[in-house]
Coordinates of C-alpha atoms and ligand atoms in Angstrom, one line a residue:
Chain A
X146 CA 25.8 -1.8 10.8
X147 CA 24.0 -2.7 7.9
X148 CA 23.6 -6.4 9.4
X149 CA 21.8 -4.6 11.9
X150 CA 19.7 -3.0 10.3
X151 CA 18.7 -5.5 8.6
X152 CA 18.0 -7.9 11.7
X153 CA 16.0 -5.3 13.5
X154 CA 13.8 -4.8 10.1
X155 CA 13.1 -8.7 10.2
X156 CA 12.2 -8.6 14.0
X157 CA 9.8 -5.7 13.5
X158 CA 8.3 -6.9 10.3
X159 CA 6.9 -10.2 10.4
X160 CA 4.3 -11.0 7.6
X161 CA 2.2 -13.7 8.2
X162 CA 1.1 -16.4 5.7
X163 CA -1.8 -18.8 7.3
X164 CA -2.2 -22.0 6.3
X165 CA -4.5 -25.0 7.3
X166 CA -3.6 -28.2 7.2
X167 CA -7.2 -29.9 7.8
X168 CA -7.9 -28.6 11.4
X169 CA -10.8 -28.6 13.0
X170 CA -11.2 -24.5 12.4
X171 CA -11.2 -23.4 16.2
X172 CA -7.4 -22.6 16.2
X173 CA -7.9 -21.0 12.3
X174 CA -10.9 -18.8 14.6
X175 CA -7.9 -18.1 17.5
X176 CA -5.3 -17.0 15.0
X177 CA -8.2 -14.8 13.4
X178 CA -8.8 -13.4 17.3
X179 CA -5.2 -11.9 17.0
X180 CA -6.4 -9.7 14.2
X181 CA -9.1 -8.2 16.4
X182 CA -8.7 -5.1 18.9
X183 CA -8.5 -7.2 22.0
X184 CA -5.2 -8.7 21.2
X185 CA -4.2 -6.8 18.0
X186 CA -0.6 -8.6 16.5
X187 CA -0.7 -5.2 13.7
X188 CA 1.2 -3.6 17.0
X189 CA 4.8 -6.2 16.3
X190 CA 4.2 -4.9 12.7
X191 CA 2.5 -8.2 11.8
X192 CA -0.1 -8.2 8.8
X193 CA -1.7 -11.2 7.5
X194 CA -0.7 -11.5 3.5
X195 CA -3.0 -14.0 1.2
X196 CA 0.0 -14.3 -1.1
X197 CA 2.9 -16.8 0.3
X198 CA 5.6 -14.5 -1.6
X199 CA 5.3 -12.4 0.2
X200 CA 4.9 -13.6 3.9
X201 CA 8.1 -14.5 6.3
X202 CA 6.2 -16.5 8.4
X203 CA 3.9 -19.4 8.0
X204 CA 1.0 -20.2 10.5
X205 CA 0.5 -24.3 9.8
X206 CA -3.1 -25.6 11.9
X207 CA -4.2 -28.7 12.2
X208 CA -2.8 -32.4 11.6
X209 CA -1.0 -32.9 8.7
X210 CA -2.8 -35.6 6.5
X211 CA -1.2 -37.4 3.4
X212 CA -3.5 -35.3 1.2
X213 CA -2.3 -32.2 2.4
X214 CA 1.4 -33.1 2.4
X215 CA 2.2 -32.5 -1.0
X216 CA 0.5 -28.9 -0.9
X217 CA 2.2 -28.5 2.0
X218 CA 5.6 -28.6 0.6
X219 CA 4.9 -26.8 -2.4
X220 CA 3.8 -23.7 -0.4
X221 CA 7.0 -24.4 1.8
X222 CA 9.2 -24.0 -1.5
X223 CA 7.5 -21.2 -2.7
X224 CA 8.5 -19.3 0.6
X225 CA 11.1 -16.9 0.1
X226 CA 14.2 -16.4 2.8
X227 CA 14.6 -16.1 5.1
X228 CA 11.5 -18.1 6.5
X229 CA 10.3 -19.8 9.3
X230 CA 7.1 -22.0 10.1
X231 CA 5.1 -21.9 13.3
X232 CA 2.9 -24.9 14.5
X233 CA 0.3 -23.9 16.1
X234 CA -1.7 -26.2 17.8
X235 CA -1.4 -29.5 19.2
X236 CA -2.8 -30.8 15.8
X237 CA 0.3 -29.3 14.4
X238 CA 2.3 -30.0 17.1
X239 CA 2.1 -34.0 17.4
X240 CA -0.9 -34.9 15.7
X241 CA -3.3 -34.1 18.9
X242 CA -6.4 -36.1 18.9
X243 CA -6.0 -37.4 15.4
X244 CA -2.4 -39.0 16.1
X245 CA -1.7 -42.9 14.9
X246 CA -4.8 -42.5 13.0
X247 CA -4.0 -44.2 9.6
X248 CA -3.7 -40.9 7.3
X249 CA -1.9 -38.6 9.8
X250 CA 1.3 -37.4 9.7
X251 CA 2.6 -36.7 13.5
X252 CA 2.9 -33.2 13.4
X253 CA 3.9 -30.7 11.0
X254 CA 8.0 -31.1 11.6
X255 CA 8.1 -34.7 10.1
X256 CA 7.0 -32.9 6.7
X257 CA 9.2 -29.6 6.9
X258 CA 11.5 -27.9 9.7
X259 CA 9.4 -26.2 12.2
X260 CA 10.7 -23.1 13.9
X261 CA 8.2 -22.4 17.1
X262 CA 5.2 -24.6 18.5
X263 CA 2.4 -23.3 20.0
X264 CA 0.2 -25.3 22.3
X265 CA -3.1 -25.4 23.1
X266 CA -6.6 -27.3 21.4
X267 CA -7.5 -24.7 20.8
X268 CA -4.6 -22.3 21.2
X269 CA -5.2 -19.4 23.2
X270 CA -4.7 -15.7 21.5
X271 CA -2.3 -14.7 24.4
X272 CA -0.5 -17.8 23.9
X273 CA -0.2 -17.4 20.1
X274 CA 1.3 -13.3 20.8
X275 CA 3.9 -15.2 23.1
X276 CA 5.0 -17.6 20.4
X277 CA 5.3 -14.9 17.9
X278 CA 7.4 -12.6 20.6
X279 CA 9.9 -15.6 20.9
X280 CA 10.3 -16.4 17.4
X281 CA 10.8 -12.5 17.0
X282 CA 13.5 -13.4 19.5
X283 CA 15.0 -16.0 17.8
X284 CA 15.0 -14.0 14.8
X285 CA 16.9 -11.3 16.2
X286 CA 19.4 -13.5 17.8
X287 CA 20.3 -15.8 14.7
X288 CA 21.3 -13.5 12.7
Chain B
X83 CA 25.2 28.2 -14.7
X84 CA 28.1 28.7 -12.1
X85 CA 28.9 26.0 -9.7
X86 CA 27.2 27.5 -7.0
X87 CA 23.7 27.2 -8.1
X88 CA 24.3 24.3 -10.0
X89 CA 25.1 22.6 -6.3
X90 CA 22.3 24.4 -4.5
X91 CA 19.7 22.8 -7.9
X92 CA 21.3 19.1 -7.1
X93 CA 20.8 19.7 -3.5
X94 CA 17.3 20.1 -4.1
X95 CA 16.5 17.6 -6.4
X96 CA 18.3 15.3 -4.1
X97 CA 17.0 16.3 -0.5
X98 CA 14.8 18.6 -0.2
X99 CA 12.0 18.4 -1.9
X100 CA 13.8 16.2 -4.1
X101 CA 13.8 12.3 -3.6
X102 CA 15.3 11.9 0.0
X103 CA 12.1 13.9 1.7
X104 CA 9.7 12.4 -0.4
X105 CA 10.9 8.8 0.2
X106 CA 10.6 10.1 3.7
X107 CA 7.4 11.5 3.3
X108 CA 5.9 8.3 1.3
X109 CA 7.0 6.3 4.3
X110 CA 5.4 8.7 7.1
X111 CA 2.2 8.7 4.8
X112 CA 2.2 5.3 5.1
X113 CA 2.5 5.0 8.9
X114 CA -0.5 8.0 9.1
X115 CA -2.7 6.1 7.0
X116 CA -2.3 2.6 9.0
X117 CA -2.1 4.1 12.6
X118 CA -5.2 6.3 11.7
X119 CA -7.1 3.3 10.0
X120 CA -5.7 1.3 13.2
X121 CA -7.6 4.0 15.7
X122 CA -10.9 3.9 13.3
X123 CA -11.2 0.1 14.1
X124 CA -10.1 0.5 17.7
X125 CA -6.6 -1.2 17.7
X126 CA -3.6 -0.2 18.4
X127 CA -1.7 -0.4 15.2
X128 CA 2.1 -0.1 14.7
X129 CA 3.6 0.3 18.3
X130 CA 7.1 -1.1 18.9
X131 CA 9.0 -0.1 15.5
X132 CA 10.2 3.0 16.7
X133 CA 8.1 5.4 18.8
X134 CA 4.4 4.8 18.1
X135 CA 5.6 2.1 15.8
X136 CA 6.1 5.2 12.8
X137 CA 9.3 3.6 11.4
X138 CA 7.2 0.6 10.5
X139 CA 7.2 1.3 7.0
X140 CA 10.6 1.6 7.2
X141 CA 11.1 -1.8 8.6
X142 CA 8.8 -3.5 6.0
X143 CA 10.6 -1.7 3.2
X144 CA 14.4 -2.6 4.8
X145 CA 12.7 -6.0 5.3
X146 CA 11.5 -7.0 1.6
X147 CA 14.5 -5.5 0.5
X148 CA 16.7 -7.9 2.2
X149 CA 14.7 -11.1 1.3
X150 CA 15.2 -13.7 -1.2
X151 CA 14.2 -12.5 -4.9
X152 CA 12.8 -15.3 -6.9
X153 CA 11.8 -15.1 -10.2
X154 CA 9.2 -17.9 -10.9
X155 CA 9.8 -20.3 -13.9
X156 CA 7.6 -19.1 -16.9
X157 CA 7.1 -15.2 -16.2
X158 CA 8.0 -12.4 -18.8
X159 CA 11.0 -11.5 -17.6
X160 CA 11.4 -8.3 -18.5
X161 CA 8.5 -7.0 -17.7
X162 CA 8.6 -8.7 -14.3
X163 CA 12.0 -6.9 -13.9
X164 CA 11.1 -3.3 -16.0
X165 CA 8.0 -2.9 -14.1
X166 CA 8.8 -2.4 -10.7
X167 CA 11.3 0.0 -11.8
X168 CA 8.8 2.0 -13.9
X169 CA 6.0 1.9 -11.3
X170 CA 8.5 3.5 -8.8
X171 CA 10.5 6.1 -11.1
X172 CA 6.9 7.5 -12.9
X173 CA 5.4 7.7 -9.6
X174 CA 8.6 9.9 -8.3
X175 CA 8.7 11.8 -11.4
X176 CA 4.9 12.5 -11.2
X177 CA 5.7 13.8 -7.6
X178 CA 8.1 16.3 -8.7
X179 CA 5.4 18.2 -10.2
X180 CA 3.7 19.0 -7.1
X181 CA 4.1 22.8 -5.2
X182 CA 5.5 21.6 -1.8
X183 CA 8.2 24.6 -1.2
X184 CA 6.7 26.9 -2.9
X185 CA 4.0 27.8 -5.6
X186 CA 6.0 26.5 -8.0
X187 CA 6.9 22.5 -8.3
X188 CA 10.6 21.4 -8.5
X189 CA 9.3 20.8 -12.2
X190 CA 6.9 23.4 -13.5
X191 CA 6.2 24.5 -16.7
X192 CA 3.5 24.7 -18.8
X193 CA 0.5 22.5 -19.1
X194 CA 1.9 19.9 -16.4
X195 CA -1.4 19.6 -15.3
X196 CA -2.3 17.2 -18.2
X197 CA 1.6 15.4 -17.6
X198 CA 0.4 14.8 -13.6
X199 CA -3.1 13.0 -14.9
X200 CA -1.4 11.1 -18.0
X201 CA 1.0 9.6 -15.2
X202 CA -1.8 8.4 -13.2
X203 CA -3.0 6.1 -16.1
X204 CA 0.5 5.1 -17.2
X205 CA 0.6 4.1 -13.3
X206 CA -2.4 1.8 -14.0
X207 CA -1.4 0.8 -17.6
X208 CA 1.8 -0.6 -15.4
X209 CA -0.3 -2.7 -12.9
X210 CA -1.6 -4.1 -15.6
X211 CA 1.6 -5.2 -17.3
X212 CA 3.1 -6.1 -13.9
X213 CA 0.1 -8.5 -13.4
X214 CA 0.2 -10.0 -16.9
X215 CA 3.9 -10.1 -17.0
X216 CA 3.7 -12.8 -13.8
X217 CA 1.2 -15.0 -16.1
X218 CA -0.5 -16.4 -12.8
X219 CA -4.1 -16.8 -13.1
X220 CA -4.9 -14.3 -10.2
X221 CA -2.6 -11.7 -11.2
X222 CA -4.1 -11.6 -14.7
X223 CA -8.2 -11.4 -13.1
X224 CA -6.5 -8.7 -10.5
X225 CA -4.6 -6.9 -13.8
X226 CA -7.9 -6.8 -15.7
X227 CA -9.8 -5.5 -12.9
X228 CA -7.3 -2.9 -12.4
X229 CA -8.3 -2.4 -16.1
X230 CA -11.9 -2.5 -15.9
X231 CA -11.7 0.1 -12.7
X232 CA -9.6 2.1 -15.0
X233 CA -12.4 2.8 -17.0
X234 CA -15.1 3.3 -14.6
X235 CA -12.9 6.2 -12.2
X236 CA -11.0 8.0 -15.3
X237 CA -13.4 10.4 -16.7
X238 CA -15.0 11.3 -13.7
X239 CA -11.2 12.2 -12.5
X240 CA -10.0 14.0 -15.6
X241 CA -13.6 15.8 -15.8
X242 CA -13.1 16.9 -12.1
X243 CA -9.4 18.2 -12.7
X244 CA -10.9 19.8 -16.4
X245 CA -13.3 22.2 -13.9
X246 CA -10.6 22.8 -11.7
X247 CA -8.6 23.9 -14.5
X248 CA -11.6 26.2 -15.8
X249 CA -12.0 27.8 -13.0
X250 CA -8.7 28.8 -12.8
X251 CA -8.4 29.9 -16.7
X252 CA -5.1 27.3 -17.3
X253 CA -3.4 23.7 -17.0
X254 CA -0.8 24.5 -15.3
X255 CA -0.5 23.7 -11.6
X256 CA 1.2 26.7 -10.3
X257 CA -0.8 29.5 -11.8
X258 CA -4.0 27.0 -10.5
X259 CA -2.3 27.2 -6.9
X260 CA -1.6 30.7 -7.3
X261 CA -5.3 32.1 -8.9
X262 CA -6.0 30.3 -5.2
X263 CA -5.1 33.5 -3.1
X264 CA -8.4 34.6 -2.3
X265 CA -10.9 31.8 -2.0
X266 CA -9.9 27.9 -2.4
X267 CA -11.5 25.7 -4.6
X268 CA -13.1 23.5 -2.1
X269 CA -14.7 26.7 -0.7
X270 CA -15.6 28.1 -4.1
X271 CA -17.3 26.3 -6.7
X272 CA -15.5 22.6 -6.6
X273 CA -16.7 20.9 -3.3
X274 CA -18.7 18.5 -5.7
X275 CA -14.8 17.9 -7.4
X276 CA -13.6 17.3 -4.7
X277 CA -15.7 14.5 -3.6
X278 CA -15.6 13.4 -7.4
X279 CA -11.5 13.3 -7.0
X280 CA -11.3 11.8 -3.6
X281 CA -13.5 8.5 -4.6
X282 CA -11.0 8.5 -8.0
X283 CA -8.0 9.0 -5.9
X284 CA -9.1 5.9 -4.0
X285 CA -9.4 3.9 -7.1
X286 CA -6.8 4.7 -8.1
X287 CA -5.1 3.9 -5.2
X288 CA -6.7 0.5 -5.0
X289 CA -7.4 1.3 -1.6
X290 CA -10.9 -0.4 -0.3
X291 CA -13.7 0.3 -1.6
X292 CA -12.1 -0.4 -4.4
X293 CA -9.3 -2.7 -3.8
X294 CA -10.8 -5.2 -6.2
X295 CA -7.5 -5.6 -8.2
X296 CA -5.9 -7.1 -5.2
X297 CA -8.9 -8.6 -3.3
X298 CA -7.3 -10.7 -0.5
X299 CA -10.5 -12.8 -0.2
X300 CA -10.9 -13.5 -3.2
X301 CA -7.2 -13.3 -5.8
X302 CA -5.2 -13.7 -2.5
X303 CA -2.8 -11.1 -3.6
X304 CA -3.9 -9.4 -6.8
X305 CA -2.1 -8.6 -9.4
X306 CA 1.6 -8.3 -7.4
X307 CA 1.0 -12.2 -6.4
X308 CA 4.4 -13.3 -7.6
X309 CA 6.6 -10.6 -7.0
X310 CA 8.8 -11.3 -3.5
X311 CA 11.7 -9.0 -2.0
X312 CA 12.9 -6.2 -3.8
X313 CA 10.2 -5.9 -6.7
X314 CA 7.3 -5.7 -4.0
X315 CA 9.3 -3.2 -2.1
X316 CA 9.8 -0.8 -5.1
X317 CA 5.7 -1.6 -5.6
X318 CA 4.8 -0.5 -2.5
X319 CA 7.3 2.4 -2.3
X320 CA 5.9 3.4 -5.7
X321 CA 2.1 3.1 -4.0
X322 CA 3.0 5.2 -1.1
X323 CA 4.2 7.5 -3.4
X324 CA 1.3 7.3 -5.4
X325 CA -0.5 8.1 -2.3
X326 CA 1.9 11.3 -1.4
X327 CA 1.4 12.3 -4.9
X328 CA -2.7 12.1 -5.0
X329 CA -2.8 13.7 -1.6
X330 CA -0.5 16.5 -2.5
X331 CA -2.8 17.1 -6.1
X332 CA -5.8 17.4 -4.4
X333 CA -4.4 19.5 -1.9
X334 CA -2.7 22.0 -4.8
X335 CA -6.2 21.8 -7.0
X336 CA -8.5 22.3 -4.4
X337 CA -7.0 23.7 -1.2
X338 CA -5.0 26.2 -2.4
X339 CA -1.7 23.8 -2.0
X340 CA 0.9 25.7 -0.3
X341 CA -0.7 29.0 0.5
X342 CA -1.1 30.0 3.8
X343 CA -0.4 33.3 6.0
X344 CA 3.3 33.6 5.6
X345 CA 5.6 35.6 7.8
X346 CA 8.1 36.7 4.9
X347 CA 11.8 35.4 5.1
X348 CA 10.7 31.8 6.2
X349 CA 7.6 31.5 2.8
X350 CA 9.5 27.6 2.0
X351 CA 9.4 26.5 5.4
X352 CA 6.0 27.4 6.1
X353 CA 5.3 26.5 2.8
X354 CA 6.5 23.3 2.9
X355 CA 4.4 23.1 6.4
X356 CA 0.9 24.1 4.8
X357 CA 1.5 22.0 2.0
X358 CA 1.9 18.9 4.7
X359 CA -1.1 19.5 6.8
X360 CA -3.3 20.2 3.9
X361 CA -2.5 17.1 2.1
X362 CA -2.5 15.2 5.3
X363 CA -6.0 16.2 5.8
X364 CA -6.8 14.3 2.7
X365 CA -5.0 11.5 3.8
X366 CA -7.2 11.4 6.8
X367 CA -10.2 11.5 4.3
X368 CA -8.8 9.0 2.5
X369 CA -8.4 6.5 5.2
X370 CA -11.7 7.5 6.8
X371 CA -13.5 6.4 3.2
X372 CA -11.2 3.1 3.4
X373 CA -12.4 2.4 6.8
X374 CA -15.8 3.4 6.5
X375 CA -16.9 1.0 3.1
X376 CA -16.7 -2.4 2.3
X377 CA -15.4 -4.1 -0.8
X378 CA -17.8 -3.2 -4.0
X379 CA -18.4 -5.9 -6.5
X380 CA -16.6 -5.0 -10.7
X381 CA -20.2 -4.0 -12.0
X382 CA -20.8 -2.0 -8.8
X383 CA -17.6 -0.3 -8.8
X384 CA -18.5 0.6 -12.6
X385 CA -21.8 1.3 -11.7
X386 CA -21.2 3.6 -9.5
X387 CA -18.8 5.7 -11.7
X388 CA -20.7 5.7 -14.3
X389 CA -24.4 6.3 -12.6
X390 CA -23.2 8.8 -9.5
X391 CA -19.6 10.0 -10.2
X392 CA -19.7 10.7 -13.9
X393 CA -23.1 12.7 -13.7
X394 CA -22.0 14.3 -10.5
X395 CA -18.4 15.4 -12.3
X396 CA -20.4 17.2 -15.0
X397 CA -22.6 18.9 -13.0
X398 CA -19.1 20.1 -11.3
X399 CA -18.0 21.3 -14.8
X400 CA -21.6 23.0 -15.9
X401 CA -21.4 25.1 -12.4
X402 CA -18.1 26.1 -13.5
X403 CA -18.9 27.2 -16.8
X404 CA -22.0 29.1 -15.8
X405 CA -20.1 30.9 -12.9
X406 CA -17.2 32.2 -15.3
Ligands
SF4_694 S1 -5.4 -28.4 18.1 FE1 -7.5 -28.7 18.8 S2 -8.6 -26.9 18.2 FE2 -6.6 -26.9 17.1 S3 -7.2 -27.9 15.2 FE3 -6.5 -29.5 16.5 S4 -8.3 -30.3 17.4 FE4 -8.9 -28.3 16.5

């Protein structure tokens, strides 16, 4: 029962840490369109934290660049658990526009595990909601 | 003390309106204060956690609770363990003091006026050692600020609690609440108080305007930064409570706390009621203020109390003095 418990306070309870990888700012701009009235994530209990510590989810935009890599990582690590990463964007995703350029990384799972992607240059608002229902999904069935 | 009664006092320190209702009551403040804030800015808010998303806080708190707890190399580790656990135990003890069931708190005895304010700055004085003790740089700006606020919202509060105290000849909460039977406060000489007390409340609170110890923008998280799973729950349990606590003071100081028509036999019940809806009203003040301003800058924030709130507080108290 406890178990439970605690899997339906994970699903309802997402916190959301954003971070950008070097994007190109329009899918930073979409993920700030949730926040608004229109589209509102505040209803799945989601709130957007500053503080890694204290976020169970991290938003990763844009291509990953050897620069950023390192950083990357570190605010991977200082995650706590349970967490999971969503890439949003087809920056994130593969590399997008930027891919097989010299400094790119393709995509954000060659650097650490990715649990959802999210497509779209720029993503959409709606599509970003959907992502987040079906890693609330996940969440609920993995544990 | 026979058995009996000794049950029926555990019971109530326990339940009712011991530690289980006011966990319960922290957590429903919260929800109020984010649906409300929610509505103010045209959203929705909470929705699916529960109906009209009000066990949200509930969620969050079973949430952080069940998350990793890491305790970053190169922080005072006491403090980062002690002060969680102080925040949350003074804020619950400072809560007992406060006439929900009747005109008398679960604790009342003389002069626990002066205890109730003291707690409020041993609350700060802990944010302060909770953000030092993480020794990150932003915790340590957000710990000073919540210093340097300290000092601008203090005297204004205590001045505004001194009037209160005036009028009603003592410093002890229930004879204040109960010299309230006629007239309340707010309706007699202590509207300017009350305005004084609401703006310290929210300072206190670090609720925006004056959320600089924890400006997102700016120290990303303030001066909790470091603290993860359990620690962050007990801090924000111990806000809430913080915020059940201010409420319920201003409601017993200047809306007459508890008091209401009573139908005799059932005075705890609709006690406990009145005391609910009157603090709840200054919840909705509260978050009205938070949606209402934006940020202030440190000088502003100091300016402010010193130039508007400080002047206005003693006004407050000369009013009082002339009218007794
Ligand atoms: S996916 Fe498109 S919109 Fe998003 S960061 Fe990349 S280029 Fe910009």
């Amino acid at each position: 029962m406890i178990l439970g418990l605690i899997s339906w306070a994970r699903k309802r309870s997402p916190w959301i840490a954003h971070f950008c990888t070097g994007s190109c700012n329009a899918c930073d701009i979409e993920i700030l369109a949730c926040l608004t009235p229109r589209y509102d994530i505040e209803r799945f209990g989601a709130i957007v934290r500053g503080s890694i510590r204290h976020a169970d989810i991290l938003l990763v935009t844009g291509p990953v660049t050897r620069q950023v890599r390192d950083r990357l990582l570190r605010i991977y690590e200082q995650m706590p658990e349970p967490k999971y990463v969503v890439a949003v964007g087809t920056c994130a995703i593969s590399g997008g526009v930027y891919r097989n350029s010299y400094n790119i990384y393709p995509g954000v799972d060659s650097v650490i595990p990715v649990t959802a992607y999210i497509s779209g240059c720029p993503v959409k608002p709606e599509n970003i909601i959907n992502g987040l229902s079906f890693l609330l999904k996940k969440i609920g069935e993995s544990e | 003390m026979s058995l009996e009664s000794f049950l029926f006092e555990a019971l109530k320190i326990i339940f009712f309106p011991g530690f289980v209702f006011i966990f319960i009551l922290a957590l429903f403040y919260e929800w109020f204060d984010r649906k409300f804030y929610a509505k103010l800015q045209n959203r929705v808010g909470p929705l699916y956690a529960g109906p009209l998303g009000i066990l949200q806080p509930l969620a969050d708190f079973i949430k952080l609770l069940s998350k990793e707890d890491i305790v970053p190399k190169g922080v005072d580790k006491v403090l980062f363990t002690a002060t969680p656990l102080f925040s949350l135990s003074l804020s619950i003890f400072a809560t007992l003091l406060l006439p929900i069931f009747s005109v008398k708190g679960l604790l009342s005895f003389e002069g626990d006026l002066v205890i109730a304010v003291v707690l409020l700055t041993f609350l700060c004085i802990i944010t302060f050692f909770a953000g030092v003790a993480s020794y990150n740089r932003f915790s340590i700006i957000g710990a000073e600020r919540s210093f340097l606020q300290l000092i601008g919202y203090e005297i204004p509060l205590m001045i505004s609690v001194i009037s209160v105290a005036l009028n009603a000849q003592s410093v002890t909460i229930s004879s204040i609440v109960s010299s309230q039977k006629g007239l309340w406060y707010i309706l007699g000489p202590n509207i300017l108080g009350f305005i004084v007390f609401i703006f310290a409340a929210q300072a206190e609170l670090e609720r925006i305007p004056f959320d600089l110890p924890e400006a997102e923008q700016e120290l990303i998280a303030g001066w909790n930064i470091d603290y993860t799973g359990r620690r962050l729950a007990m801090f924000r349990l111990a806000k809430n409570i913080e915020l059940v606590f201010l409420c319920g003071l201003a409601a017993a100081l200047f809306l007459g706390g508890p008091l209401g028509p009573v139908v005799s036999g059932y005075e705890p019940i609709l006690y406990t009621i009145y005391f609910i809806i009157k603090s709840i009203f200054v919840l909705a003040i509260l978050t009205i203020v938070r949606a209402l301003f934006a940020r202030l800058r440190i000088d502003q924030i100091v300016s402010l109390s010193w130039k508007y709130l400080l002047p206005l507080a003693i006004i407050q108290f000369l009013i009082v003095r002339l009218m007794i």
